[in-house]
CSV table of C-alpha atoms in Angstrom, one decimal:
chain,number,residue,atom,x,y,z
S,2,MET,CA,190.6,109.9,74.5
S,3,ALA,CA,191.1,113.3,73.8
S,4,GLU,CA,192.3,112.5,69.9
S,5,LEU,CA,189.4,111.7,68.8
S,6,ASP,CA,188.1,115.4,69.3
S,7,GLU,CA,189.8,115.9,66.2
S,8,LEU,CA,187.3,114.2,64.5
S,9,PHE,CA,185.0,117.3,64.8
S,10,GLY,CA,187.0,119.8,63.5
S,11,ASN,CA,189.8,122.2,65.1
S,12,GLU,CA,187.5,125.3,65.4
S,13,LYS,CA,187.0,126.8,69.1
S,14,GLN,CA,184.7,125.1,71.2
S,15,THR,CA,181.2,126.6,70.4
S,16,THR,CA,179.0,127.8,73.6
S,17,MET,CA,175.8,126.2,73.4
S,18,GLU,CA,173.0,128.3,74.5
S,19,PRO,CA,172.0,127.3,78.1
S,20,TYR,CA,168.9,125.6,78.4
S,21,SER,CA,166.4,127.1,80.4
S,22,LYS,CA,163.3,124.9,82.0
S,23,ASP,CA,162.0,128.1,82.9
S,24,ASP,CA,161.8,129.1,79.2
S,25,TRP,CA,160.2,125.5,78.2
S,26,ILE,CA,157.5,126.0,80.9
S,27,LYS,CA,156.4,129.4,79.4
S,28,LYS,CA,156.5,128.1,75.9
S,29,ARG,CA,154.6,125.6,77.0
S,30,ASN,CA,151.9,127.6,79.4
S,31,GLU,CA,151.7,129.9,76.1
S,32,ASN,CA,151.1,127.0,73.8
S,33,ARG,CA,148.3,125.6,76.1
S,34,ALA,CA,146.8,129.1,76.4
S,35,LEU,CA,146.8,129.5,72.8
S,36,ALA,CA,145.2,126.1,72.0
S,37,TYR,CA,142.4,127.0,74.2
S,38,GLU,CA,142.0,130.6,72.8
S,39,MET,CA,141.4,129.1,69.5
S,40,LEU,CA,139.2,126.2,70.6
S,41,GLU,CA,136.9,128.7,71.7
S,42,THR,CA,137.3,130.7,68.5
S,43,ALA,CA,136.9,127.5,66.8
S,44,THR,CA,133.1,126.3,68.8
S,45,GLU,CA,132.0,130.2,68.4
S,46,GLU,CA,132.4,129.2,64.8
S,47,LEU,CA,130.1,126.4,64.4
S,48,ASN,CA,127.2,128.4,63.7
S,49,ASN,CA,128.2,128.5,60.1
S,50,PRO,CA,127.3,124.8,58.4
S,51,ASP,CA,130.3,124.7,56.3
S,52,THR,CA,132.5,125.3,59.6
S,53,VAL,CA,130.5,122.4,61.3
S,54,MET,CA,130.7,120.3,57.9
S,55,ALA,CA,135.0,121.0,58.1
S,56,TYR,CA,134.7,119.7,61.6
S,57,LEU,CA,132.7,116.8,61.0
S,58,ASP,CA,135.0,115.7,57.9
S,59,ILE,CA,138.2,115.9,60.4
S,60,GLN,CA,136.4,114.1,63.1
S,61,SER,CA,135.5,111.4,60.4
S,62,LYS,CA,139.3,111.0,59.5
S,63,PHE,CA,140.6,111.1,63.3
S,64,ASP,CA,138.1,109.0,64.8
S,65,ARG,CA,140.3,108.8,68.0
S,66,TYR,CA,140.4,112.4,68.4
S,67,SER,CA,138.3,114.1,70.9
S,68,VAL,CA,135.7,116.8,69.8
S,69,SER,CA,138.2,119.7,71.1
S,70,ASN,CA,140.9,118.4,69.3
S,71,ALA,CA,138.9,117.6,65.9
S,72,LEU,CA,137.5,121.2,66.3
S,73,LEU,CA,141.7,122.5,67.0
S,74,VAL,CA,142.8,120.4,63.8
S,75,ALA,CA,139.6,121.8,61.7
S,76,TYR,CA,140.3,125.1,62.4
S,77,GLN,CA,144.1,125.2,61.7
S,78,ASN,CA,144.2,123.0,58.8
S,79,PRO,CA,141.0,121.5,57.5
S,80,GLU,CA,142.7,119.8,54.5
S,81,ALA,CA,144.7,117.5,57.4
S,82,THR,CA,144.8,113.7,56.3
S,83,ARG,CA,147.3,112.0,58.3
S,84,LEU,CA,148.5,113.6,61.6
S,85,CYS,CA,151.9,112.6,63.7
S,86,ASP,CA,154.1,114.3,65.9
S,87,SER,CA,157.4,115.3,64.7
S,88,LYS,CA,159.0,111.9,66.7
S,89,THR,CA,156.7,109.6,64.9
S,90,TRP,CA,157.5,111.2,61.9
S,91,GLN,CA,161.3,110.9,62.0
S,92,LYS,CA,161.0,107.0,63.7
S,93,ASN,CA,159.2,106.5,60.0
S,94,HIS,CA,162.4,108.4,58.2
S,95,VAL,CA,159.8,111.5,57.4
S,96,PHE,CA,161.2,115.1,57.7
S,97,ILE,CA,159.3,118.3,58.7
S,98,ASN,CA,159.5,121.4,56.1
S,99,LYS,CA,161.1,124.0,56.8
S,100,GLY,CA,159.0,127.0,58.3
S,101,GLU,CA,156.3,124.5,59.4
S,102,THR,CA,154.9,125.5,62.6
S,103,GLY,CA,152.6,122.6,63.2
S,104,ILE,CA,148.9,121.8,64.6
S,105,ILE,CA,148.5,122.5,68.2
S,106,ILE,CA,146.1,119.9,70.0
S,107,LEU,CA,145.4,119.0,73.3
S,108,GLU,CA,146.8,115.9,75.3
S,109,PRO,CA,146.1,114.8,78.9
S,110,GLY,CA,149.0,115.0,81.3
S,111,LYS,CA,149.6,112.7,84.7
S,112,GLU,CA,146.1,112.9,86.9
S,113,TYR,CA,147.0,114.5,90.4
S,114,THR,CA,144.4,115.2,93.6
S,115,ARG,CA,144.2,118.4,94.3
S,116,GLU,CA,143.9,119.6,98.4
S,117,ASP,CA,139.9,119.5,98.1
S,118,GLY,CA,140.5,115.9,97.3
S,119,LYS,CA,139.2,116.2,93.7
S,120,THR,CA,140.9,114.2,91.4
S,121,VAL,CA,141.9,116.0,88.0
S,122,THR,CA,143.7,115.5,84.5
S,123,PRO,CA,145.7,118.5,83.5
S,124,TYR,CA,145.9,118.9,79.6
S,125,ASN,CA,149.1,120.5,77.8
S,126,ALA,CA,150.2,121.5,74.2
S,127,LYS,CA,151.0,119.4,71.6
S,128,LYS,CA,152.5,120.0,68.3
S,129,VAL,CA,151.5,117.9,65.5
S,130,PHE,CA,151.8,117.9,61.8
S,131,ASP,CA,150.0,116.7,58.7
S,132,ILE,CA,151.6,114.8,56.0
S,133,SER,CA,151.2,117.7,53.8
S,134,GLN,CA,153.9,119.8,56.1
S,135,THR,CA,156.7,117.0,55.6
S,136,ASN,CA,158.5,115.4,52.9
S,137,ALA,CA,156.4,112.3,52.5
S,138,ARG,CA,154.0,111.7,49.8
S,139,PRO,CA,150.6,111.6,50.5
S,140,ARG,CA,149.2,107.8,50.2
S,141,GLN,CA,147.1,107.6,46.6
S,142,ASN,CA,143.5,106.9,47.6
S,143,ARG,CA,142.2,104.0,45.9
S,144,ALA,CA,139.9,102.4,48.2
S,145,LYS,CA,136.9,101.0,46.1
S,146,THR,CA,133.6,101.9,47.3
S,147,PRO,CA,132.7,99.5,49.7
S,148,ASP,CA,129.6,96.9,49.2
S,149,ALA,CA,126.8,99.0,50.0
S,150,ARG,CA,124.7,95.9,50.8
S,151,VAL,CA,127.3,94.8,53.9
S,152,VAL,CA,127.3,98.7,55.1
S,153,VAL,CA,123.2,98.7,55.9
S,154,LYS,CA,123.4,95.3,57.3
S,155,ALA,CA,125.9,96.2,59.9
S,156,MET,CA,124.0,99.9,59.9
S,157,ILE,CA,120.9,98.1,60.8
S,158,THR,CA,122.3,95.7,63.8
S,159,THR,CA,123.1,99.2,65.3
S,160,SER,CA,119.7,100.1,65.4
S,161,PRO,CA,117.6,99.8,68.6
S,162,VAL,CA,114.4,99.7,66.7
S,163,PRO,CA,113.4,97.2,63.6
S,164,VAL,CA,113.7,98.4,60.1
S,165,LYS,CA,111.1,97.8,57.5
S,166,ILE,CA,110.4,98.7,54.2
S,167,SER,CA,107.5,101.2,53.2
S,168,ASN,CA,106.2,102.7,50.0
S,169,GLU,CA,103.7,104.7,52.0
S,170,LEU,CA,106.6,107.6,52.9
S,171,PRO,CA,105.8,110.9,51.9
S,172,GLU,CA,107.6,112.5,48.6
S,173,GLY,CA,111.1,113.4,49.6
S,174,ILE,CA,111.6,111.3,52.9
S,175,ASN,CA,113.7,108.0,52.1
S,176,ALA,CA,113.4,107.1,55.6
S,177,HIS,CA,112.0,107.8,58.9
S,178,TYR,CA,111.9,106.8,62.6
S,179,GLN,CA,108.7,106.6,64.1
S,180,PRO,CA,109.0,107.1,67.8
S,181,GLU,CA,105.6,105.7,69.0
S,182,ALA,CA,105.9,102.6,66.4
S,183,LYS,CA,109.3,102.3,67.7
S,184,MET,CA,110.0,101.4,64.1
S,185,ILE,CA,112.0,102.8,60.9
S,186,PHE,CA,110.8,102.5,57.7
S,187,ILE,CA,112.4,103.3,55.0
S,188,ARG,CA,111.5,103.7,51.1
S,189,GLN,CA,112.1,100.6,48.4
S,190,GLY,CA,114.5,100.8,45.7
S,191,LEU,CA,116.7,103.1,46.9
S,192,GLU,CA,120.2,103.5,45.6
S,193,GLY,CA,123.0,102.1,48.2
S,194,GLY,CA,124.5,105.7,48.9
S,195,ASP,CA,120.7,106.6,49.5
S,196,ILE,CA,119.6,103.8,51.6
S,197,ILE,CA,122.8,104.5,53.8
S,198,ARG,CA,122.4,108.3,54.4
S,199,ALA,CA,118.8,108.3,55.5
S,200,LEU,CA,119.2,105.1,57.0
S,201,SER,CA,122.1,106.3,59.5
S,202,LYS,CA,120.3,109.3,60.3
S,203,GLU,CA,116.9,107.6,61.1
S,204,ILE,CA,118.9,105.1,63.2
S,205,ALA,CA,120.4,108.1,65.1
S,206,PHE,CA,116.9,109.5,65.9
S,207,ALA,CA,116.1,106.2,67.4
S,208,ARG,CA,119.6,105.7,69.0
S,209,LEU,CA,119.0,109.3,70.6
S,210,ASP,CA,115.4,108.7,71.9
S,211,ASN,CA,115.2,108.6,75.4
S,212,GLY,CA,111.3,108.4,75.7
S,213,ASP,CA,110.8,112.0,75.5
S,214,PHE,CA,111.5,112.0,71.5
S,215,ASN,CA,111.4,115.5,69.9
S,216,ARG,CA,112.6,115.5,66.3
S,217,GLU,CA,113.6,119.4,66.2
S,218,ASN,CA,115.5,119.2,69.1
S,219,LEU,CA,117.7,116.2,67.8
S,220,GLU,CA,117.8,117.4,64.3
S,221,PHE,CA,121.8,118.2,64.6
S,222,LYS,CA,122.7,115.4,66.7
S,223,ALA,CA,121.4,113.2,64.2
S,224,GLN,CA,122.6,115.1,61.4
S,225,ALA,CA,126.2,114.7,62.5
S,226,ILE,CA,126.0,111.0,63.5
S,227,SER,CA,124.7,110.5,59.9
S,228,TYR,CA,127.4,112.5,58.6
S,229,ILE,CA,130.6,110.8,60.4
S,230,ALA,CA,128.8,107.4,60.0
S,231,THR,CA,128.4,107.8,56.6
S,232,SER,CA,131.6,109.5,55.7
S,233,ARG,CA,133.9,106.8,57.6
S,234,ALA,CA,131.8,104.1,55.9
S,235,GLY,CA,132.9,105.6,52.7
S,236,PHE,CA,130.1,106.9,51.0
S,237,GLU,CA,129.5,111.0,50.1
S,238,PRO,CA,127.4,112.0,53.3
S,239,GLU,CA,124.4,114.2,53.3
S,240,PRO,CA,125.1,118.2,53.2
S,241,ILE,CA,124.2,120.2,56.4
S,242,THR,CA,122.7,123.7,55.1
S,243,GLU,CA,121.3,124.8,57.7
S,244,LEU,CA,122.0,124.4,61.6
S,245,SER,CA,118.6,123.8,64.4
S,246,ASP,CA,118.5,127.0,66.5
S,247,LYS,CA,118.7,124.8,69.5
S,248,PHE,CA,122.1,123.8,68.8
S,249,SER,CA,122.9,127.3,67.4
S,250,ASN,CA,121.7,128.9,71.0
S,251,LEU,CA,124.0,126.5,72.5
S,252,GLU,CA,126.8,128.0,74.9
S,253,ALA,CA,130.5,126.9,73.7
S,254,LYS,CA,130.8,123.8,76.3
S,255,GLU,CA,127.1,123.1,75.2
S,256,LYS,CA,128.0,122.6,71.9
S,257,ARG,CA,131.2,120.2,72.0
S,258,ALA,CA,129.0,118.2,74.5
S,259,GLU,CA,126.5,117.6,72.0
S,260,LEU,CA,129.2,116.7,69.4
S,261,SER,CA,131.0,114.5,71.9
S,262,GLN,CA,127.4,112.6,72.2
S,263,ALA,CA,127.2,112.6,68.7
S,264,ARG,CA,130.6,111.3,68.0
S,265,ASP,CA,130.0,108.4,70.7
S,266,HIS,CA,127.1,107.0,68.5
S,267,ALA,CA,128.8,107.6,65.3
S,268,ASN,CA,132.0,105.6,66.2
S,269,THR,CA,129.7,102.9,67.4
S,270,ILE,CA,128.0,102.8,63.9
S,271,ALA,CA,130.6,103.4,61.9
S,272,ASN,CA,133.2,100.7,63.9
S,273,THR,CA,130.5,98.1,63.7
S,274,VAL,CA,130.2,99.1,59.4
S,275,ARG,CA,134.1,98.8,59.6
S,276,LYS,CA,134.3,95.3,61.3
S,277,ALA,CA,131.5,94.0,58.7
S,278,LEU,CA,134.0,95.3,56.0
S,279,GLU,CA,137.0,93.7,57.0
S,280,PRO,CA,136.2,90.6,55.4
S,281,LYS,CA,135.6,92.0,52.1
S,282,ASN,CA,138.4,94.1,52.6
S,283,LYS,CA,140.9,91.2,53.2
S,284,GLU,CA,139.7,89.3,50.3
S,285,HIS,CA,140.1,92.3,47.7
S,286,GLY,CA,143.4,92.8,49.6
S,287,ASP,CA,144.4,89.1,48.7
S,288,ARG,CA,143.7,89.3,45.0
């Protein structure tokens, strides 16, 4: 009904800018190229322990993110705590602050088969926004320190070898995986956080032992696994102050492969701990 047009004012009709699919495709391709460029730069910067810990902090918070996307987030916004795309924020009645450009990550597109018969998955750029870039208030972290006893017991179940108390460990060593004995020894009388930091790293070594054990070659991966698993369990992880030469000398693609393997092992440990803590968390929530 033409008379309803009056509801929108009597001004002359405004001409909309024509929608250009070509412009949209061009922008999408530019963002994808930028994402890959940032990913390479972020990987190159992993020779710095502080940069590595920034990545591990993000990977600890966003367990479902791939290594590549965690690297991209850490590179663009290392303080990010909660990420959603604009549509998801809007569904929750949250609005993006004016001037925010977002964080570019990569998401898989639809698989297709090439002429040579190989099935490939293309990746497209996607923008997400941290809660700090919105009008929403960040959640107050009121979580209590988890029960260390429950965490330790859960971690032990992820170990492929037995864990035994020992009073014969060298000074400064709180836990040690012995590949010959196929056993992890841990110092008696440690505090909860110290046990979790030391135990998670030695469990990592045991899980990474494929029969040709070399502690030095596996050092970085074990550090990364321990860092993520400890952090996600709710305890302060052991800082990484030095990187192994083996990791530092890897090519970018190889570094991401190392991080991916570390992420998978860390997720196994952390998810086991999370399930073990669920009854305790529910108990506290009911009070």
